[in-house]
PDB file of C-alpha atoms in Angstrom:
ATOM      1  CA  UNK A   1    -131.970 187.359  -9.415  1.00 44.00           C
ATOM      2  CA  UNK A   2    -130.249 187.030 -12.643  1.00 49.00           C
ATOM      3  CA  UNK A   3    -127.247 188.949 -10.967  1.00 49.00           C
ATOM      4  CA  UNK A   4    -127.330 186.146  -8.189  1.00 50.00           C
ATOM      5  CA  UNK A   5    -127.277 183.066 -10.618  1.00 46.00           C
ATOM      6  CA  UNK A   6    -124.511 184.632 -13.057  1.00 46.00           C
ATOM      7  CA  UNK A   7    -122.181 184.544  -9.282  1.00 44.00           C
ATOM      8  CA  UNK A   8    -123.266 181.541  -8.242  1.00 42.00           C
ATOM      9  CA  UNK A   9    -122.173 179.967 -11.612  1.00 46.00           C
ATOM     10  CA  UNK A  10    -119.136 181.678 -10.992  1.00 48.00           C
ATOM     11  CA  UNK A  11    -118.034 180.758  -7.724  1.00 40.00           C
ATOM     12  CA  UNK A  12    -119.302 176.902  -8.220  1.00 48.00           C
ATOM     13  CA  UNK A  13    -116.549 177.228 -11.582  1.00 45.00           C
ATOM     14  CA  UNK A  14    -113.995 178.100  -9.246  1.00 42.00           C
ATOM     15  CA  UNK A  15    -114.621 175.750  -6.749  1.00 47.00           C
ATOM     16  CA  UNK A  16    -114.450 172.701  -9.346  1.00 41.00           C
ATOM     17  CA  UNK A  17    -111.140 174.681 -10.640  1.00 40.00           C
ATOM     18  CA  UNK A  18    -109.514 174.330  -7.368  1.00 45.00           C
ATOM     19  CA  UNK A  19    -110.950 171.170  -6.955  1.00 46.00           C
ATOM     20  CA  UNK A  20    -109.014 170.020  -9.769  1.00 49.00           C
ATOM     21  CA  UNK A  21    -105.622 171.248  -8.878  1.00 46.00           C
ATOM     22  CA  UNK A  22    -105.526 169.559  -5.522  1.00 47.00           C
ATOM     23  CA  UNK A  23    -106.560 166.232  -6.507  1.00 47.00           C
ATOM     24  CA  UNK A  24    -103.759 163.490  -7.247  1.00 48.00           C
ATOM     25  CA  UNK A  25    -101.044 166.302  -8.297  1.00 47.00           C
ATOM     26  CA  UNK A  26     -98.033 167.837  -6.378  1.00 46.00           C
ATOM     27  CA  UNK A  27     -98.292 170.845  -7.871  1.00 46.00           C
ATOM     28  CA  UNK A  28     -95.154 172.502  -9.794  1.00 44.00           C
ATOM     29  CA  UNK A  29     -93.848 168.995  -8.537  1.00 41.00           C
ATOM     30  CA  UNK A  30     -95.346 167.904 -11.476  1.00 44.00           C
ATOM     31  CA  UNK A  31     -93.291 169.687 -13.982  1.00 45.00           C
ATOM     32  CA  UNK A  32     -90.225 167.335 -13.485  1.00 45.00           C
ATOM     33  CA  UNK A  33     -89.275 168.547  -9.620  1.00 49.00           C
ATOM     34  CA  UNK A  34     -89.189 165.103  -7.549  1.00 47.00           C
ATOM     35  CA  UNK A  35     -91.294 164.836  -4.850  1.00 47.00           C
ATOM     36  CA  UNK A  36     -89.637 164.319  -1.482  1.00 52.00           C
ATOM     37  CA  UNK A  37     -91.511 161.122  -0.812  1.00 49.00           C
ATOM     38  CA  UNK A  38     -89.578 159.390  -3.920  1.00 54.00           C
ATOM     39  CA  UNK A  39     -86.992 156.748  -3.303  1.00 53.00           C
ATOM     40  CA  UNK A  40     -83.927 157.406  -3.341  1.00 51.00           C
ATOM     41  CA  UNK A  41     -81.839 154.573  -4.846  1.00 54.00           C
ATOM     42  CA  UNK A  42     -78.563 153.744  -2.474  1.00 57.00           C
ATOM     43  CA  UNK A  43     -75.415 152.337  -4.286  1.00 57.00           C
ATOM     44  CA  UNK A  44     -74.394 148.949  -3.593  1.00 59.00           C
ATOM     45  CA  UNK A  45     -70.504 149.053  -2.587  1.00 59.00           C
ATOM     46  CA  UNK A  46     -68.448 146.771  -4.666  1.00 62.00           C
ATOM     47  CA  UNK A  47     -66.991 143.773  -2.914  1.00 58.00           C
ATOM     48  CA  UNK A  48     -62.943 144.864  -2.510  1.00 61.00           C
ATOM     49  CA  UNK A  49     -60.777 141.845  -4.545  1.00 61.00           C
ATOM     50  CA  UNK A  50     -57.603 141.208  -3.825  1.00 60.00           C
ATOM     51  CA  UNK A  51     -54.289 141.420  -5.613  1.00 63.00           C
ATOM     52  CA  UNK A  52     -53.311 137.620  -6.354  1.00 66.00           C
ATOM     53  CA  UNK A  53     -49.780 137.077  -5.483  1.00 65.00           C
ATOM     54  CA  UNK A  54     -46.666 137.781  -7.615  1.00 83.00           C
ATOM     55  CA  UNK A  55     -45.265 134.926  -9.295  1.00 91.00           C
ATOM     56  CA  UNK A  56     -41.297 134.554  -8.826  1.00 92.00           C
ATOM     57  CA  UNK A  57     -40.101 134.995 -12.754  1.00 94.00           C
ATOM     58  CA  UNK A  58     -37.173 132.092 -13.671  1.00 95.00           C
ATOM     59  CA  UNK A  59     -34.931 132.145 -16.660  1.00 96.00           C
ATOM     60  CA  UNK A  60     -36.219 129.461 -18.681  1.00 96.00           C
ATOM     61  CA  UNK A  61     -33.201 128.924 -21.046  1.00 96.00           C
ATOM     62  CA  UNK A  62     -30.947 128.279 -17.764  1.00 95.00           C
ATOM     63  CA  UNK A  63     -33.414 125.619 -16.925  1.00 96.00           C
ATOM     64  CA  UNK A  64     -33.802 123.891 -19.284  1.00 97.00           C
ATOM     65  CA  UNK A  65     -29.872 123.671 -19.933  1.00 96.00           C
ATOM     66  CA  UNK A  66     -28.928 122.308 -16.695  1.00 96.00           C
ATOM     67  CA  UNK A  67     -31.860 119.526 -16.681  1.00 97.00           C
ATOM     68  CA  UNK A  68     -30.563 116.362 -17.241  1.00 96.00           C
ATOM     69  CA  UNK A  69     -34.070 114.865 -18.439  1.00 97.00           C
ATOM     70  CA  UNK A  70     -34.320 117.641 -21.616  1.00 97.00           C
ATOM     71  CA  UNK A  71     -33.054 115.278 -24.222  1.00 97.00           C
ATOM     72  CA  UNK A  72     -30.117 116.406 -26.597  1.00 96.00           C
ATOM     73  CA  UNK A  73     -32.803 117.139 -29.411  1.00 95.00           C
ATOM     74  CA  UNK A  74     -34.334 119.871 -27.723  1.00 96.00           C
ATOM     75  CA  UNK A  75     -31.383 121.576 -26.042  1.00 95.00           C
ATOM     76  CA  UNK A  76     -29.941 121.302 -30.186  1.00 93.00           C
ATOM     77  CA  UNK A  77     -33.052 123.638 -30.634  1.00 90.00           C
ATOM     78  CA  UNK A  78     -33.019 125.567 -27.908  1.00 92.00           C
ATOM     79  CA  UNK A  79     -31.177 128.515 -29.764  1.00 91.00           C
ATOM     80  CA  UNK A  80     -32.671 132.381 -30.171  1.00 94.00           C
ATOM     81  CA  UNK A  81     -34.582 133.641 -33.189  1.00 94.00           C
ATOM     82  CA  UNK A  82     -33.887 136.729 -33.633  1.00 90.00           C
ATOM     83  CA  UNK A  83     -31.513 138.028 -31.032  1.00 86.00           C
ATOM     84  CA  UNK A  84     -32.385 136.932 -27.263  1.00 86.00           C
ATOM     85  CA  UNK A  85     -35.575 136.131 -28.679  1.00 93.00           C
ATOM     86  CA  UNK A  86     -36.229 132.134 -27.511  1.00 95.00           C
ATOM     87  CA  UNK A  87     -38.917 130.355 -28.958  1.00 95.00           C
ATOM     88  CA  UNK A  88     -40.422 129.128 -25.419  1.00 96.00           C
ATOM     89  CA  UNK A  89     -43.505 129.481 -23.903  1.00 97.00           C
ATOM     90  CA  UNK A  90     -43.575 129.904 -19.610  1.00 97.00           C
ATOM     91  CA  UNK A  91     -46.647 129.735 -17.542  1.00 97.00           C
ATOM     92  CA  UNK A  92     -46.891 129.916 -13.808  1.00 96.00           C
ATOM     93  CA  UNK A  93     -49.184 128.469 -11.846  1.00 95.00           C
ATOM     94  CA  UNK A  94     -50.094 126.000  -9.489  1.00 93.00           C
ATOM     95  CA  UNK A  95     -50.660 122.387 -10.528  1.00 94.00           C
ATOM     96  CA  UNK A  96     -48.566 120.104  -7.654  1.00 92.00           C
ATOM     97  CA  UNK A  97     -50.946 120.629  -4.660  1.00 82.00           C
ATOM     98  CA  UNK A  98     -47.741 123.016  -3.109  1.00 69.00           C
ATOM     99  CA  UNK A  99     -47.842 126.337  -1.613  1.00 74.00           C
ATOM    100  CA  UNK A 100     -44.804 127.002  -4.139  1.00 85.00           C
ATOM    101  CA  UNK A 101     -45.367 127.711  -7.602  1.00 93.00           C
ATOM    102  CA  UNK A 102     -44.900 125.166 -10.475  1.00 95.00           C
ATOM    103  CA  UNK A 103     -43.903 126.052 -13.967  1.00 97.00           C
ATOM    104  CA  UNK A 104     -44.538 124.915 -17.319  1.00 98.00           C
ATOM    105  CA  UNK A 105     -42.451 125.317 -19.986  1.00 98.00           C
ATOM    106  CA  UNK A 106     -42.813 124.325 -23.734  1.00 98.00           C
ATOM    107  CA  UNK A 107     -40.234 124.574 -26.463  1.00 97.00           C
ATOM    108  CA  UNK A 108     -41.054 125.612 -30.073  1.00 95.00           C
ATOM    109  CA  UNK A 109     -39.002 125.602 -33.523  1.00 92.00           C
ATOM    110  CA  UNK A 110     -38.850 128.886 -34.684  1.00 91.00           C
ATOM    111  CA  UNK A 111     -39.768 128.264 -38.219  1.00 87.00           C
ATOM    112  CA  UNK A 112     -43.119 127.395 -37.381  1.00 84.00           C
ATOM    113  CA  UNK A 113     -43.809 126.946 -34.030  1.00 87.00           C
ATOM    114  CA  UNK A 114     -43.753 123.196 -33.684  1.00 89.00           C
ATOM    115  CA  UNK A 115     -44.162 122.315 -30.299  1.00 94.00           C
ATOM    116  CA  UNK A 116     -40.369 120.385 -29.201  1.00 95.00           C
ATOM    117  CA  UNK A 117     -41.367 119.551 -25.791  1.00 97.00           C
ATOM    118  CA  UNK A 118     -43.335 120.348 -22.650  1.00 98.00           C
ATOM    119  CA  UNK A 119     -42.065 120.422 -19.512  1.00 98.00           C
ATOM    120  CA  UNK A 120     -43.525 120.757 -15.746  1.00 98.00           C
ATOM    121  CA  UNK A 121     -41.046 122.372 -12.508  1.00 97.00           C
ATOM    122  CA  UNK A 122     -42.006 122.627  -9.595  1.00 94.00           C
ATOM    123  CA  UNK A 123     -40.530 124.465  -6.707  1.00 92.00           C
ATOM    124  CA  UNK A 124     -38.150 122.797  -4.180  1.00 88.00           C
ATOM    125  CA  UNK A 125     -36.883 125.840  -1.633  1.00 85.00           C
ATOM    126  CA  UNK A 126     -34.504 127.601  -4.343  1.00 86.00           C
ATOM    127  CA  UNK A 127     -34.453 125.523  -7.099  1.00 92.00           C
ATOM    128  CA  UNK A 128     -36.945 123.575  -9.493  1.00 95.00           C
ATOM    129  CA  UNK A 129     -37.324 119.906 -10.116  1.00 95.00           C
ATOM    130  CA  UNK A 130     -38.573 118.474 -13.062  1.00 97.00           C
ATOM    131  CA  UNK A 131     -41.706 116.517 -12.213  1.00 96.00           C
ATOM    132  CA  UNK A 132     -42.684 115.980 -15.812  1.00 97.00           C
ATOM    133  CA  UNK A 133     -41.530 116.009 -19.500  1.00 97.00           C
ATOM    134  CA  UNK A 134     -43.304 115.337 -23.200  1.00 97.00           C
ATOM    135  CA  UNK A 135     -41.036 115.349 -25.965  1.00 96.00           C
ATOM    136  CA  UNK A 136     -43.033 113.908 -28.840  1.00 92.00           C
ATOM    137  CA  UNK A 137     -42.710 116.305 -31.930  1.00 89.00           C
ATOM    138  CA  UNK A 138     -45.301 118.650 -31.888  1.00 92.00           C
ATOM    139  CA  UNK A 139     -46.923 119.123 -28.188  1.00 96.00           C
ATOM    140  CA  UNK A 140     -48.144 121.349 -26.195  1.00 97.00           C
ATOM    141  CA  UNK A 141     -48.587 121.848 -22.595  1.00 98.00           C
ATOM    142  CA  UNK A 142     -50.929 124.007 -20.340  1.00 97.00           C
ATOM    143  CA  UNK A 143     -52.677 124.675 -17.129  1.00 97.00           C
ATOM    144  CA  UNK A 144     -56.259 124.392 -17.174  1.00 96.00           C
ATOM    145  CA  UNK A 145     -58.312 125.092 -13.634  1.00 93.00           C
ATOM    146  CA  UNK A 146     -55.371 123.349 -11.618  1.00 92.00           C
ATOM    147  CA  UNK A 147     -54.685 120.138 -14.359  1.00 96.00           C
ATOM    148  CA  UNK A 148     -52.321 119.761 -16.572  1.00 98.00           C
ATOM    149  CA  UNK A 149     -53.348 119.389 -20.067  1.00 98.00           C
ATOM    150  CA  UNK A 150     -50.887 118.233 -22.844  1.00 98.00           C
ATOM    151  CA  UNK A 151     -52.135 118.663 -26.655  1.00 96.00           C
ATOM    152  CA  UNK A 152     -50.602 116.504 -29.417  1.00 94.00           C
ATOM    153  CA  UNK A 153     -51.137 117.339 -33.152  1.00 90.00           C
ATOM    154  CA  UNK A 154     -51.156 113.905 -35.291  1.00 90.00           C
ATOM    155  CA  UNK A 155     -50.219 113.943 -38.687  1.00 87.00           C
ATOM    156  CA  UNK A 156     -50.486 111.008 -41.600  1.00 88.00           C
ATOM    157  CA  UNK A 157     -48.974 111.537 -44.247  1.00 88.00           C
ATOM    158  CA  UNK A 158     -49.205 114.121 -46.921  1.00 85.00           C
ATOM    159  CA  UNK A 159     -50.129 116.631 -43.919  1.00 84.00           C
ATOM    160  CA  UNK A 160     -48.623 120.615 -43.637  1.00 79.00           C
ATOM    161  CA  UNK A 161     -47.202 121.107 -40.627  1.00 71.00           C
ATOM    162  CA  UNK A 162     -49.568 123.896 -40.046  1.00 73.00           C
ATOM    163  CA  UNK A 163     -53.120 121.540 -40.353  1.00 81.00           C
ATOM    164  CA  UNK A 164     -52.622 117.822 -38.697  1.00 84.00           C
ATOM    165  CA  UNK A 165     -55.074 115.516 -39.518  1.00 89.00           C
ATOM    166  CA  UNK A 166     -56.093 114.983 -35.623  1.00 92.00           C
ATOM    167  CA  UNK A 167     -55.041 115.940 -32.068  1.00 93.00           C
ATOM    168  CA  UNK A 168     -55.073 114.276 -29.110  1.00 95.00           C
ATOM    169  CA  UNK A 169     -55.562 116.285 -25.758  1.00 97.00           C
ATOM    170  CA  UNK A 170     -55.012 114.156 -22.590  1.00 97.00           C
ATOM    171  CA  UNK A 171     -55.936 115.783 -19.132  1.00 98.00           C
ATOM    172  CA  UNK A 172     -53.352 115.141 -16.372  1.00 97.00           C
ATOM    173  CA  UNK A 173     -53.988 115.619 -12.237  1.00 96.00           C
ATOM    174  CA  UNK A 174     -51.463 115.702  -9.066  1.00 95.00           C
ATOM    175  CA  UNK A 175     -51.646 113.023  -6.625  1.00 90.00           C
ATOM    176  CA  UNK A 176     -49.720 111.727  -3.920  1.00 79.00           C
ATOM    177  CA  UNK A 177     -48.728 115.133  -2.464  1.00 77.00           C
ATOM    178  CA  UNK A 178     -44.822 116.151  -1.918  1.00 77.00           C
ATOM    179  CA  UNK A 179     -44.371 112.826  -3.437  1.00 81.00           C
ATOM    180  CA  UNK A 180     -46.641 112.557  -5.739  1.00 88.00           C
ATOM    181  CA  UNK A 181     -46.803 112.431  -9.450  1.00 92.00           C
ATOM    182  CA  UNK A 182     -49.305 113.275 -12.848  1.00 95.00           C
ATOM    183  CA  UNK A 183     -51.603 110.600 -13.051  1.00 95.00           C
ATOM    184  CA  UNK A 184     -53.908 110.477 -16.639  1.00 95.00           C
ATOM    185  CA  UNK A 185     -57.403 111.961 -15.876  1.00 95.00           C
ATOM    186  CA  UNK A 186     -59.138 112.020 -19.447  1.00 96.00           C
ATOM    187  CA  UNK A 187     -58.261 111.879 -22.502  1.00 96.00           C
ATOM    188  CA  UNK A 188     -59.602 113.420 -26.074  1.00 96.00           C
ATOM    189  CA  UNK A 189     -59.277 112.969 -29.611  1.00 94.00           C
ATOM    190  CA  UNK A 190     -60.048 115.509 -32.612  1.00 92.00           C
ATOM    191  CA  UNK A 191     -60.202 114.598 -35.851  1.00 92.00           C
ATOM    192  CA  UNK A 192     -60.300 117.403 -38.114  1.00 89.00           C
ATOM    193  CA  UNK A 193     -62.005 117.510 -41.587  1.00 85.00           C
ATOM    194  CA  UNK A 194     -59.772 117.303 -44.619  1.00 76.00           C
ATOM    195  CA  UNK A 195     -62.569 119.552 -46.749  1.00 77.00           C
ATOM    196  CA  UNK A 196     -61.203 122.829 -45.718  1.00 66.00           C
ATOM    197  CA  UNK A 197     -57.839 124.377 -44.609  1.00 60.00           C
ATOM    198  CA  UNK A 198     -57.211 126.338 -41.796  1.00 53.00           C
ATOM    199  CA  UNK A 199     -58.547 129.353 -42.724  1.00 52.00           C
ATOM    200  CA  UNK A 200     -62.159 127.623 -43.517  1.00 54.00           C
ATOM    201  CA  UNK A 201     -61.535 127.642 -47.241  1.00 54.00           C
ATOM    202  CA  UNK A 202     -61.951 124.587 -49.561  1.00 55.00           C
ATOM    203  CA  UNK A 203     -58.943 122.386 -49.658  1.00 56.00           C
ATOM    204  CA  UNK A 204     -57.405 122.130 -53.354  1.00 52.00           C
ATOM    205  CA  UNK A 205     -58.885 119.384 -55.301  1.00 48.00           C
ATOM    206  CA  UNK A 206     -56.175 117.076 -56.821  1.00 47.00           C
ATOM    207  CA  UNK A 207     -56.722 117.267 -60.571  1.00 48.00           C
ATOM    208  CA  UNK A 208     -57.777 114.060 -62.429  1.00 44.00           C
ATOM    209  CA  UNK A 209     -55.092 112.426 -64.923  1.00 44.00           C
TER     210      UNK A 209
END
């Protein structure tokens, strides 16, 4: 009888053991092996962009020679560096509403980057026509998300070249199509603190007599 407990005990051990190893597991699964019921994640093709088109290159120096509406100061300036090296600025773009490009062109000194003047072209078949000019000493002209925004640094006096005591930054806009012309959206004025350079250190205090 004894002999028939002790198996009994045995075989009910082995049951529960079993029992054990078939509930909730997948076996060597378990170890790290996936299942095959797991997900299997499916990579998202990237949407194809495409290549924006070329921009026709000009020679800026040429342009701005043979335009009638550059004043004398500026073509006076308009004189290389160091070697070939022109102190001009060209950005292409779109800003007259065209399916041609338009160009912007600004005009620097070369001792310290002073902006001369700012000019807009925009395309007419093989040439360019100048559909806008800024030639008060120092500005600055760019295209911003299809506008044309012109920056002016204004100095009083006692002012470095290098840190104007304001700027003003006036927001131009196409209108009129072929015809058209830039018409003022916005303007904005920056005055700029007088406590610090521009490197964000303490401007020199004039010593007392």
């Amino acid at each position: 009888m004894t002999a028939g407990t002790t198996a009994l005990a045995g075989l009910s051990a082995l049951g529960l053991l079993m029992a054990g190893c078939s509930t909730g597991g997948t076996g060597t699964r378990d170890e790290g092996e996936a299942a095959r019921s797991d997900k299997v994640a499916h990579a998202t093709p990237s949407p194809s962009v495409s290549s924006p088109a070329p921009f026709t290159k000009v020679d800026p120096v040429r342009l701005l020679k043979g335009d009638p509406k550059v004043s004398p100061r500026v073509k006076a300036e308009l004189k290389p560096c160091t070697k070939d090296e022109y102190p001009i600025d060209v950005t292409y773009g779109h800003l007259t509403g065209t399916t041609g490009q338009d160009v912007v062109v600004n005009v620097m000194n070369c001792a310290d980057a002073v902006g001369l003047g700012s000019y807009v072209y925009r395309a007419a078949g093989a040439s360019y026509d100048n559909v806008f000019t800024a030639e008060e000493t120092p500005v600055y002209a760019e295209i911003d998300r299809g506008d044309l925004v012109v920056t002016r640094q204004m100095y009083a006096p006692g002012d470095k070249p290098a840190f104007a005591s304001s700027e003003v930054v006036t927001t131009y806009r196409w209108s009129g199509g072929t015809n058209g012309k830039f018409a003022q959206q916005d303007q904005v004025e920056n005055d700029y603190s007088k406590a610090v350079d521009g490197n964000g250190t303490p401007a020199p205090v004039p010593a007392t007599p």
